[in-house]
Coordinates of C-alpha atoms in Angstrom, one line a residue:
M19 CA 65.5 28.5 134.8
M20 CA 65.3 27.8 131.1
T21 CA 68.6 26.4 129.1
E22 CA 69.7 29.2 126.6
S23 CA 68.1 27.5 124.0
E24 CA 64.9 27.3 125.3
F25 CA 65.0 30.9 126.3
L26 CA 65.9 31.8 122.5
Q27 CA 62.9 29.5 121.3
H28 CA 60.6 31.5 123.6
S29 CA 61.3 34.7 122.9
D30 CA 61.4 34.4 119.2
A31 CA 57.9 32.7 119.8
L32 CA 57.1 35.9 122.2
F33 CA 58.0 38.3 119.2
A34 CA 56.0 36.6 116.3
H35 CA 53.4 36.6 118.8
I36 CA 53.7 40.3 119.5
E37 CA 53.8 41.0 115.8
D38 CA 50.4 38.8 114.9
Q39 CA 48.9 40.4 117.7
I40 CA 49.8 44.1 116.6
D41 CA 48.8 42.7 113.1
E42 CA 45.4 41.2 113.6
G43 CA 44.4 44.3 115.9
G44 CA 44.8 46.6 113.2
W45 CA 46.3 49.5 115.3
D46 CA 48.7 52.2 113.5
L47 CA 51.9 50.4 114.8
D48 CA 54.7 48.9 112.3
C49 CA 57.2 45.8 113.7
Q50 CA 60.3 45.4 112.3
L51 CA 62.3 42.1 113.9
A52 CA 66.2 42.3 113.6
G53 CA 68.3 40.1 115.6
N54 CA 67.4 40.2 119.4
V55 CA 65.2 43.6 118.9
L56 CA 61.7 44.1 118.1
T57 CA 61.0 47.6 117.2
I58 CA 57.4 48.8 117.1
E59 CA 56.7 52.4 115.3
A60 CA 53.7 54.5 115.2
D61 CA 52.9 56.8 112.9
D62 CA 54.7 60.0 114.7
G63 CA 57.5 58.0 114.8
T64 CA 57.3 57.0 118.6
Q65 CA 59.0 53.6 119.0
I66 CA 58.6 50.8 121.5
I67 CA 61.7 48.4 121.3
V68 CA 61.3 44.8 122.8
N69 CA 64.4 42.9 123.1
R70 CA 65.9 40.0 124.8
H71 CA 69.2 39.9 127.1
T72 CA 70.3 36.4 126.5
P73 CA 72.8 36.3 129.3
N74 CA 70.2 37.2 132.2
Q75 CA 67.4 35.6 130.5
E76 CA 65.6 39.0 130.3
L77 CA 62.8 40.5 128.2
W78 CA 63.4 44.2 127.8
I79 CA 61.3 47.3 127.0
A80 CA 62.3 50.4 125.9
A81 CA 59.5 53.1 125.7
K82 CA 58.6 57.0 126.5
S83 CA 57.7 56.0 130.0
G84 CA 61.0 54.3 130.5
G85 CA 63.0 51.3 130.5
Y86 CA 61.7 48.0 131.7
H87 CA 63.4 44.8 132.3
F88 CA 61.4 41.4 132.8
A89 CA 62.5 38.2 134.1
E90 CA 60.7 34.6 134.5
Q91 CA 58.9 34.0 137.6
N92 CA 56.5 31.2 138.0
G93 CA 55.4 31.2 134.1
R94 CA 54.8 35.0 134.1
W95 CA 57.1 37.8 132.9
L96 CA 57.6 40.4 135.5
A97 CA 59.8 43.6 135.9
T98 CA 62.5 43.3 138.4
R99 CA 61.8 46.5 139.8
D100 CA 58.3 46.6 140.6
G101 CA 56.7 43.2 139.6
S102 CA 54.7 44.7 136.6
E103 CA 53.4 42.3 134.5
F104 CA 55.5 42.1 130.7
F105 CA 52.1 42.4 128.8
A106 CA 50.5 45.3 131.0
V107 CA 53.4 47.3 130.5
L108 CA 53.9 46.7 126.7
N109 CA 50.0 47.4 126.1
E110 CA 50.5 50.7 128.0
A111 CA 53.3 52.0 126.0
L112 CA 51.6 50.6 122.8
S113 CA 48.7 52.7 123.5
A114 CA 50.4 55.8 124.6
A115 CA 52.3 55.7 121.2
C116 CA 49.3 55.4 118.9
G117 CA 46.8 57.2 120.8
E118 CA 44.2 54.1 120.9
K119 CA 43.8 51.2 123.5
V120 CA 46.2 48.4 122.5
T121 CA 45.5 45.1 123.6
V122 CA 48.0 42.5 122.8
A123 CA 47.1 39.1 124.3
G124 CA 49.3 37.4 127.0
F125 CA 51.8 34.7 126.2
P126 CA 52.9 31.9 128.8
A127 CA 56.3 32.1 129.7

């Protein structure tokens, strides 16, 4: 398990990575980071929220498809309910929101 400081540094770097990948990909998605929350919005107003929950050291995604909690396991962020991988869920939610295939490359835990 990471220290709280390591988790905060890692999640900050992860949020920046997601923003950079979206900017480089040229998809119709806008990112806004405010504190612990990265809001990604499609042209039609659909939002995907990525945030961190520091006490549990979890990353969360909220999208039309549902809410997901991810915990670090052996260097990967996996959903606590079904073991789905963070970037697989994120890419699916982003693709659904903007109507085109979005691929944000993975980022090590």
